[in-house]
Backbone as JSON, one array per atom type, in Angstrom:
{
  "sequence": "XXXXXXXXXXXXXXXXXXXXXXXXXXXXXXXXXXXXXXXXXXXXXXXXXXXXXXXXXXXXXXXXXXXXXXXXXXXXXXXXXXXXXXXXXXXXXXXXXXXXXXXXXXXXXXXXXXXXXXXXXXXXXXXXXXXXXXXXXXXXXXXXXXXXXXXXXXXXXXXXXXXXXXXXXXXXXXXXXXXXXXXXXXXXXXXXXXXXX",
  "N": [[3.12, 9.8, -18.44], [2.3, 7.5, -19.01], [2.45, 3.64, -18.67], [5.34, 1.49, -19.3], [6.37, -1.72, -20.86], [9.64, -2.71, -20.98], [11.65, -3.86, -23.87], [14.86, -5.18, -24.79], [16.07, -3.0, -24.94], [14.08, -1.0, -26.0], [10.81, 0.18, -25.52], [7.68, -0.34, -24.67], [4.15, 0.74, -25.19], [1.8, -0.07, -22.37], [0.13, 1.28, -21.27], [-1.71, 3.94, -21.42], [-1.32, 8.15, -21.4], [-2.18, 8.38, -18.94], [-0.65, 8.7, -15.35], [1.0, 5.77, -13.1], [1.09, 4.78, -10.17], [2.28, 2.76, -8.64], [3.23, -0.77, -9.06], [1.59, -4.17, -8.38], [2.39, -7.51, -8.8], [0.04, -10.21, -9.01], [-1.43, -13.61, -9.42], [-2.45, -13.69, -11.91], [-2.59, -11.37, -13.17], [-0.52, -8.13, -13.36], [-1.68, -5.32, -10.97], [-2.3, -2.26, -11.15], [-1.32, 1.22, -9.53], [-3.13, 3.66, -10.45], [-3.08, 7.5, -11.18], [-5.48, 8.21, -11.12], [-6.94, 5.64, -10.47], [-7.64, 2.49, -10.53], [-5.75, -0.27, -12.49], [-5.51, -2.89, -14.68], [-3.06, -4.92, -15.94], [-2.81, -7.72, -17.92], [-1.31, -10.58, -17.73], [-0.13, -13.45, -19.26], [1.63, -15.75, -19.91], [4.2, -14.73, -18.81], [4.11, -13.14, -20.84], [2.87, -10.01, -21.4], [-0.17, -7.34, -21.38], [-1.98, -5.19, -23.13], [-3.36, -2.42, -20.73], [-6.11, -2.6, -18.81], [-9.25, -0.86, -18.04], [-10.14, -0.4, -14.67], [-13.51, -0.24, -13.15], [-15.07, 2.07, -11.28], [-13.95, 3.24, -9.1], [-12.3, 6.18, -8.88], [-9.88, 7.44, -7.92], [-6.57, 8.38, -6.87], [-4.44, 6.46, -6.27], [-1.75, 5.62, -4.53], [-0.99, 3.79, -2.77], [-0.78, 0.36, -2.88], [-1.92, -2.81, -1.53], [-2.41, -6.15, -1.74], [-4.84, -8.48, -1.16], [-5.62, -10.82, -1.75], [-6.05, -12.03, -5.19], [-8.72, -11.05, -5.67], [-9.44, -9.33, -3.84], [-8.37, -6.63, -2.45], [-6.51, -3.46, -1.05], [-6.4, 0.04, -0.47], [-4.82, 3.02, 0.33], [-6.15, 6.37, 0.69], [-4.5, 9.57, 0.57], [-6.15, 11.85, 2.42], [-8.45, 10.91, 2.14], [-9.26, 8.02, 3.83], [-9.47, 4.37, 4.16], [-9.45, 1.85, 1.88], [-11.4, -1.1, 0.91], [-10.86, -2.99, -1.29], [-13.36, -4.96, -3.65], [-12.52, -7.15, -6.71], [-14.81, -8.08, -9.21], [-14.98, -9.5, -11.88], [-12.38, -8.57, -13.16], [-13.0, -6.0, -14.22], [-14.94, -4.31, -12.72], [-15.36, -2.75, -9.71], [-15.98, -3.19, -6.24], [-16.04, -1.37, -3.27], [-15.56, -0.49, 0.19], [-15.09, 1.99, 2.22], [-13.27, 2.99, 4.99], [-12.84, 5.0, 7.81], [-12.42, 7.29, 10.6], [-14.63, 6.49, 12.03], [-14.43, 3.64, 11.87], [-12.54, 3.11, 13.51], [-10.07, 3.94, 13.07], [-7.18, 5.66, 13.89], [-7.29, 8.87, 12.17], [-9.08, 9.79, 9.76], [-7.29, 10.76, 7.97], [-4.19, 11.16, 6.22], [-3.21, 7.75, 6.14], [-1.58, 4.68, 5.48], [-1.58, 1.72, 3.85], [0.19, -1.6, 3.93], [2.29, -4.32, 3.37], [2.61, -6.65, 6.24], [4.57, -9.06, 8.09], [2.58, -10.6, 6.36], [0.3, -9.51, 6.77], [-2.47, -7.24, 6.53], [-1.35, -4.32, 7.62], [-2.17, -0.8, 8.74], [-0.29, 1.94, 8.29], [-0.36, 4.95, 10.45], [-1.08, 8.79, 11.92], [-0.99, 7.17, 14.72], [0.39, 5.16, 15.55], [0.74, 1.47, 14.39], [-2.2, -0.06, 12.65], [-4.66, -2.49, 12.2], [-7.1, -4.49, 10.66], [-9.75, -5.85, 12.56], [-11.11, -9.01, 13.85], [-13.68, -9.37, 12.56], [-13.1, -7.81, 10.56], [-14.69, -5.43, 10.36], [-13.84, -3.26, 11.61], [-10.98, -1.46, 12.8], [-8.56, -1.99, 14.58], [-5.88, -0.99, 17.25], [-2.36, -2.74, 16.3], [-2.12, -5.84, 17.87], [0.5, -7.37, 17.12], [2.41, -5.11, 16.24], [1.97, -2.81, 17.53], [2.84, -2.93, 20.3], [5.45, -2.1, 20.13], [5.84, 0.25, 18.31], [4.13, 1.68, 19.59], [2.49, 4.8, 19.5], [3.67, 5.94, 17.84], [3.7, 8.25, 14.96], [3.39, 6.91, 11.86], [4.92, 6.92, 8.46], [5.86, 5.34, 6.26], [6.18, 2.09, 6.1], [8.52, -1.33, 5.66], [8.84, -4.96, 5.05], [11.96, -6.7, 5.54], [13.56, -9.7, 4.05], [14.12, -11.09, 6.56], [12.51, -10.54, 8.6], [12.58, -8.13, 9.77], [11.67, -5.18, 10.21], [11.37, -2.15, 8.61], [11.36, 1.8, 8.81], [9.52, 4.87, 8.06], [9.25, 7.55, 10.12], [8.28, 10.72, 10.99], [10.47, 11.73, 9.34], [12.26, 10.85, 10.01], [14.32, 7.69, 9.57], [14.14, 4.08, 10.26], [14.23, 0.63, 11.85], [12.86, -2.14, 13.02], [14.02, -4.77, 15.07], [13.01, -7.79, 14.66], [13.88, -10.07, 15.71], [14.41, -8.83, 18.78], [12.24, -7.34, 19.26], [13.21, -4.61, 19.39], [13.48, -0.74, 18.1], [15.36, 0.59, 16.32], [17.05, 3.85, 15.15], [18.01, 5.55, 13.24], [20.11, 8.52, 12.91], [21.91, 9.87, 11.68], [20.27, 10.34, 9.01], [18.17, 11.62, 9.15], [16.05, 14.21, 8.42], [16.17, 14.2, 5.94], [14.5, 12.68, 4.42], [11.91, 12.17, 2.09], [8.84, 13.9, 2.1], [5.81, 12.16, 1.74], [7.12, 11.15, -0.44], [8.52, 8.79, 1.02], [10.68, 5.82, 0.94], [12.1, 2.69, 1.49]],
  "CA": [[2.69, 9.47, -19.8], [1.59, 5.87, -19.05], [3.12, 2.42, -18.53], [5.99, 0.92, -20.41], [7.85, -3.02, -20.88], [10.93, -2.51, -21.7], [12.25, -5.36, -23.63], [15.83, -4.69, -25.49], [16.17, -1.55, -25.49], [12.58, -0.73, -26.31], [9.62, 0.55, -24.7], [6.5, -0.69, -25.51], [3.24, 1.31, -24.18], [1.06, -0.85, -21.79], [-1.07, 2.21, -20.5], [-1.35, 5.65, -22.42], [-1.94, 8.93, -21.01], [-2.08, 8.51, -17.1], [0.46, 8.22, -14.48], [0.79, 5.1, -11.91], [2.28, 5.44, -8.84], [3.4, 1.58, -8.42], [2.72, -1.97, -9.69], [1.74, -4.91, -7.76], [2.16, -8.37, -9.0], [-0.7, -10.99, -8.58], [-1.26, -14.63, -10.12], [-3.27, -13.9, -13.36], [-2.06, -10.08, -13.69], [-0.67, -6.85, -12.61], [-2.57, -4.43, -10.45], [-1.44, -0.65, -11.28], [-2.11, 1.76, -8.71], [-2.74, 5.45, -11.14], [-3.61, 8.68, -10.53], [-7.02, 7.84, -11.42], [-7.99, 4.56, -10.53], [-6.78, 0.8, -10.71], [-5.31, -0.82, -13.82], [-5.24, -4.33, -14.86], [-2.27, -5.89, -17.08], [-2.82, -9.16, -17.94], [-0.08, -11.42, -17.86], [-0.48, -14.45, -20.34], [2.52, -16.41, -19.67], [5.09, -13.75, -18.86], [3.99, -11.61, -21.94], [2.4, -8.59, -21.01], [-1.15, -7.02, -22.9], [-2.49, -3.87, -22.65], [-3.88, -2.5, -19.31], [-7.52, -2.57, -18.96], [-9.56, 0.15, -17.39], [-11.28, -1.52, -13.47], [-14.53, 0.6, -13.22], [-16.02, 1.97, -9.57], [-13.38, 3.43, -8.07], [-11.1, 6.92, -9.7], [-9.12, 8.26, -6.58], [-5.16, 8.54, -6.74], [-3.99, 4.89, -5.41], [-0.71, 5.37, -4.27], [-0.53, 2.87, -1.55], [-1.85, -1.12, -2.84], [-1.96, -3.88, -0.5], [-3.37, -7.52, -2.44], [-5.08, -9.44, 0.31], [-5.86, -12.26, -3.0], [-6.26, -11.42, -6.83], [-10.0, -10.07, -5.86], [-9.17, -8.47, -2.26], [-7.18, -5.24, -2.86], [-6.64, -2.52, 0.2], [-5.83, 0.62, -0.68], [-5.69, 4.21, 0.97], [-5.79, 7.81, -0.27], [-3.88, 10.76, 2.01], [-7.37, 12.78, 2.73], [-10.12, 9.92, 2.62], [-9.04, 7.29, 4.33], [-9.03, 3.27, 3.56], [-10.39, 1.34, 1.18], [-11.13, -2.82, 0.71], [-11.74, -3.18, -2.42], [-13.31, -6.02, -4.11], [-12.55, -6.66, -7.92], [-15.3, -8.37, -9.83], [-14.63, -9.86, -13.64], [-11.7, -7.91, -13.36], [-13.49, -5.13, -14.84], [-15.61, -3.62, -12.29], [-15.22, -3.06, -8.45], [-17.19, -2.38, -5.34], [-15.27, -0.93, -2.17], [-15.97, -0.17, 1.48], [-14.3, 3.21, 2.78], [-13.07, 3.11, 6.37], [-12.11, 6.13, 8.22], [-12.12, 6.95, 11.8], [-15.71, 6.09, 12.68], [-14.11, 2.6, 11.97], [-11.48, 2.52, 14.36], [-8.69, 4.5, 12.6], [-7.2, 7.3, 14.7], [-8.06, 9.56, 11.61], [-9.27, 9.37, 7.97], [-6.01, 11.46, 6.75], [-2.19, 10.07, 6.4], [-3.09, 6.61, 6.62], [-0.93, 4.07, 4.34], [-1.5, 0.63, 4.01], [1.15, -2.41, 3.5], [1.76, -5.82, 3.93], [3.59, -6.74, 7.13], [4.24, -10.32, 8.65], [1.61, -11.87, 5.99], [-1.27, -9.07, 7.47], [-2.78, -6.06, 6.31], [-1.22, -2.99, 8.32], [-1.97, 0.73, 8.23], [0.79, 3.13, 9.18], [-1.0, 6.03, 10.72], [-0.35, 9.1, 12.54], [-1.03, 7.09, 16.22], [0.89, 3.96, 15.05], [0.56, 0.54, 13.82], [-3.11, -0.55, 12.73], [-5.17, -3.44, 11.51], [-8.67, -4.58, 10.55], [-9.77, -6.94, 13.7], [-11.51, -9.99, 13.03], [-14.77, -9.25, 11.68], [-13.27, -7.04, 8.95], [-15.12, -4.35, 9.97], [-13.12, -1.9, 12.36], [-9.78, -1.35, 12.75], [-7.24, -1.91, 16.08], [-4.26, -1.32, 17.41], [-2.09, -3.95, 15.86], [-1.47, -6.45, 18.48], [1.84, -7.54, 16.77], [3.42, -3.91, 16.0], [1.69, -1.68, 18.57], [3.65, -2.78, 21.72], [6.49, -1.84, 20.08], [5.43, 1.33, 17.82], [3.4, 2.48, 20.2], [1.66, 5.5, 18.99], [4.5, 7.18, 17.41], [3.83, 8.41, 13.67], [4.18, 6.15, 10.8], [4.54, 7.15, 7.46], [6.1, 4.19, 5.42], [6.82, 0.49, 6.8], [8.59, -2.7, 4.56], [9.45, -5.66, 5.9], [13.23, -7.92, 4.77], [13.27, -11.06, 4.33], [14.68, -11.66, 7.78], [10.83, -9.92, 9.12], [12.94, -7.03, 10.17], [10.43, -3.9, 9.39], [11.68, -1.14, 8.2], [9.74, 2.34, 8.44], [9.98, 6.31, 8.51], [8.48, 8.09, 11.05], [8.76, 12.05, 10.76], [11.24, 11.81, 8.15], [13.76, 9.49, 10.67], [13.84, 6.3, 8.81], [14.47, 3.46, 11.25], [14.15, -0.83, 11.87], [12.33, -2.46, 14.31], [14.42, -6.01, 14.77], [12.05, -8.2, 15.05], [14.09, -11.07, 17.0], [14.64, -8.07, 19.54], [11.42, -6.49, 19.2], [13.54, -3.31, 19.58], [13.7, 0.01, 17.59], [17.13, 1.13, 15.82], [17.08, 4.89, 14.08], [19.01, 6.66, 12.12], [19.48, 9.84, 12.8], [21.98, 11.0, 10.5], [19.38, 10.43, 7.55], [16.98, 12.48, 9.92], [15.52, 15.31, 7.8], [17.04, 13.89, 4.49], [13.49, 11.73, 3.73], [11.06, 13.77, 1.29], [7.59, 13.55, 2.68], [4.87, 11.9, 0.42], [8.01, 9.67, -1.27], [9.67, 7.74, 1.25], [10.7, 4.75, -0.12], [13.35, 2.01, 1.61]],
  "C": [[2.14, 8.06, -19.89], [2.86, 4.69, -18.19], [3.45, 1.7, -19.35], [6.22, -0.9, -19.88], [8.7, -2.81, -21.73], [11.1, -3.9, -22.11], [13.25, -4.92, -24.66], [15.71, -3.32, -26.26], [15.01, -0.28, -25.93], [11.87, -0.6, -25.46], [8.08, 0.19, -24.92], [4.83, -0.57, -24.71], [2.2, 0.0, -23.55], [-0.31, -0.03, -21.4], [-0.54, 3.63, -20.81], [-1.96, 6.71, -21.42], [-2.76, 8.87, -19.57], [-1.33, 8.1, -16.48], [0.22, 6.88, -13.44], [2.0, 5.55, -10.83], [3.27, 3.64, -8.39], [3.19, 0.51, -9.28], [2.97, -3.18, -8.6], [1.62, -6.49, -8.57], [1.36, -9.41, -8.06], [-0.93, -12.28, -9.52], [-1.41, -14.23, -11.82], [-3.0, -12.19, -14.41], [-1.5, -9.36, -13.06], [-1.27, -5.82, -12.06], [-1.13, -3.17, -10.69], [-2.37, 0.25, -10.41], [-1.91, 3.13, -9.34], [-3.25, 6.36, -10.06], [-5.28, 8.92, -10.69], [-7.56, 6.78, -11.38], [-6.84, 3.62, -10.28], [-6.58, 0.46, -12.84], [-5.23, -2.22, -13.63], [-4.19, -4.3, -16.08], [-2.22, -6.89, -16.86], [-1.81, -9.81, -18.39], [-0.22, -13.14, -18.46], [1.06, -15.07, -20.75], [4.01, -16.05, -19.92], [5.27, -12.9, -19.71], [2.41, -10.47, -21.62], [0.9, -8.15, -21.8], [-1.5, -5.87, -22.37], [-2.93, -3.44, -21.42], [-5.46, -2.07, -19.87], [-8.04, -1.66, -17.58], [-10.09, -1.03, -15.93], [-12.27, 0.25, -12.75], [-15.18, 0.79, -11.86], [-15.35, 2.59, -9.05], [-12.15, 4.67, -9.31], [-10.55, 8.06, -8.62], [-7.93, 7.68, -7.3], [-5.16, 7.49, -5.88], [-2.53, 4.65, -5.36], [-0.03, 4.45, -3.75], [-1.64, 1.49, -1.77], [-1.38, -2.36, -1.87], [-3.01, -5.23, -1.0], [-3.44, -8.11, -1.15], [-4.73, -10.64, -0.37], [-6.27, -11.47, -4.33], [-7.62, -10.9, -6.79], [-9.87, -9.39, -4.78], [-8.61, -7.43, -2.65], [-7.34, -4.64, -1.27], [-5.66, -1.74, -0.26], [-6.0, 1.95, 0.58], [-5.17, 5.67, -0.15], [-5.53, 8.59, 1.09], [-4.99, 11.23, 3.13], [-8.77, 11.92, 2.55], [-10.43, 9.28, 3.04], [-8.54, 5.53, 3.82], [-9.91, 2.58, 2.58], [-10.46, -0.45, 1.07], [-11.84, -2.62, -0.1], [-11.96, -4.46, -2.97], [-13.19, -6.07, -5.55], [-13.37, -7.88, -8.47], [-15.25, -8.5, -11.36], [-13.65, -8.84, -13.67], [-11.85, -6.34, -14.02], [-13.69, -3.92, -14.05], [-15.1, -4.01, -10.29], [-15.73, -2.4, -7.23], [-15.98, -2.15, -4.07], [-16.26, -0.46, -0.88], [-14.6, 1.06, 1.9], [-14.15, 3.02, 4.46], [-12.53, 4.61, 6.63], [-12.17, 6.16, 9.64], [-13.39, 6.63, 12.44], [-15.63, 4.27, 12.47], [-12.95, 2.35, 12.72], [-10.17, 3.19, 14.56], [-8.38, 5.82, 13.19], [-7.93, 8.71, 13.59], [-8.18, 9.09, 10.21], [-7.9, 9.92, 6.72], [-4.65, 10.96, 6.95], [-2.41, 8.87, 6.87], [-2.67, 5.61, 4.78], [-1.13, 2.88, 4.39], [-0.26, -0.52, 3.53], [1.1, -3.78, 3.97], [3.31, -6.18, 4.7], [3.65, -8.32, 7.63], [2.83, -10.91, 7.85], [-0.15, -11.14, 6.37], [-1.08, -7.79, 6.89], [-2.58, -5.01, 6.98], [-1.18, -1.56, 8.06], [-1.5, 1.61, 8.95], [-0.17, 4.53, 9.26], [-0.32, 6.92, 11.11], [0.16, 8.67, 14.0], [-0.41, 5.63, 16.26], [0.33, 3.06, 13.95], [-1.11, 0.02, 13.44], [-3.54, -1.45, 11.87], [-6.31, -3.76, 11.41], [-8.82, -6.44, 11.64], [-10.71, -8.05, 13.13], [-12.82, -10.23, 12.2], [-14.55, -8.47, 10.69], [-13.66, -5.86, 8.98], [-15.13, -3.06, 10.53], [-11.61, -2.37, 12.51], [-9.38, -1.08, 14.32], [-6.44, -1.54, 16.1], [-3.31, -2.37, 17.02], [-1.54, -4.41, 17.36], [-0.01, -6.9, 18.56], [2.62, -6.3, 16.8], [2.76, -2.81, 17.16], [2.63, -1.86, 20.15], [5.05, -2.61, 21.4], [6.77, -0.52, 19.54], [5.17, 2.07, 18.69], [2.17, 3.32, 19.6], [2.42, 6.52, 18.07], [3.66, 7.24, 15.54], [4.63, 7.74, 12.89], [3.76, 6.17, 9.31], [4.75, 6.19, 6.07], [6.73, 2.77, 6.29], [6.97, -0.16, 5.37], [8.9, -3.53, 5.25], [10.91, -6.36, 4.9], [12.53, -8.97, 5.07], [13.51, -11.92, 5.84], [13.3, -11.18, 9.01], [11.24, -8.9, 9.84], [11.68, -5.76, 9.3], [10.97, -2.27, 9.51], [11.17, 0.35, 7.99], [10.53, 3.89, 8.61], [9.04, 6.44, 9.37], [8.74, 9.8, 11.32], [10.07, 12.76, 10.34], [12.5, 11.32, 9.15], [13.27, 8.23, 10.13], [14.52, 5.5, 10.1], [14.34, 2.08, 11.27], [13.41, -1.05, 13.14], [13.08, -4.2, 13.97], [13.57, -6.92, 15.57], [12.61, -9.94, 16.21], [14.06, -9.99, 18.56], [13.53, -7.13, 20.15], [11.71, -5.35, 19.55], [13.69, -2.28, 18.5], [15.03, 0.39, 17.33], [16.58, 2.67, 14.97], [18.04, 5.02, 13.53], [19.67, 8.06, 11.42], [20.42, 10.89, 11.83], [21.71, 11.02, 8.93], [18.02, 11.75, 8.07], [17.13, 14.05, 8.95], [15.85, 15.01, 6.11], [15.76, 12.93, 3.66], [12.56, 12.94, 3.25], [9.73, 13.25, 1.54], [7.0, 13.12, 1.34], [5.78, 10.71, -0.3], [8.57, 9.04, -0.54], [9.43, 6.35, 1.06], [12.63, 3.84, 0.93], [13.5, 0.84, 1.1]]
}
């Protein structure tokens, strides 16, 4: 039904009549990732204002990744990645990656923010956009430890431990150890499409 602020007890609509799937805080506003697009709420010194439509782009944005308040990186399940740029907050132009850029394939790829860098959990591991921006690697940092296994959600703690599922075994990678820990009696207990640690 939209997007609320609660403030005592109250609800108070921000965004009518479409679902988001998250919210990312950035200096000057909130980025909302719907089922139709991007959202802006502008944040005007911790009070909230309506969300404003951002024009160019109406795919399902489950998965946002802020590079900087105009950078975005998103992906969709079945199209692959996106860098989007956002212009007057309004309007925004994007570049689509898929696997003729690097990415094992254009489908199940998630993006997040790992160690301070843009990474996209695939099905053949860890990946990243190499230094021209304009193909995608193996991540140097998470691939010699990933490998190639399937990765469907990564977070990192504050301690840069990274946290991730991988065919519904949720698991850690400790990053003083650069070793893998699972978990296997959560194994089968993660619901595809939502995992969430």
């Amino acid at each position: 039904e939209g997007a609320f602020e609660v403030k005592d007890n109250a609800a108070f609509p921000l965004l009518k009549n479409t679902g988001c799937w998250l919210f990312r805080p950035l200096s000057r506003f909130i980025l909302a990732g719907c089922y139709n697009g991007l959202r802006l709420i502008p944040s005007d010194n911790g009070t909230l204002k309506p969300a404003r439509n951002v024009r160019g782009l109406f795919e399902s944005l489950r998965f946002l990744t802020p590079e900087n308040d105009s950078v975005i990186w998103a992906s969709h399940p079945y199209r692959g990645v996106y860098r989007i740029t956002l212009e007057h907050d309004t309007l925004l132009h994007y570049t689509l990656f898929t696997q003729q850029h690097g990415l094992p394939s254009g489908y199940n790829n998630s993006v997040f923010r790992i160690h301070d860098k843009m990474i996209v959990a695939t099905q053949a591991g860890a990946y990243e956009p190499d230094a021209s921006g304009k193909r995608f690697i193996p991540s140097p940092l998470l691939s010699p430890v990933f490998r190639n296994i399937p990765l469907q959600y990564m977070t990192e703690d504050r301690k840069g431990n990274i946290w991730f599922v991988s065919n519904k075994m949720p698991g850690v990678m400790d990053s003083r150890k650069n070793s893998i820990v699972y978990f296997p009696e959560l194994k089968g207990k993660v619901v595809n499409g939502f995992e969430c640690i």
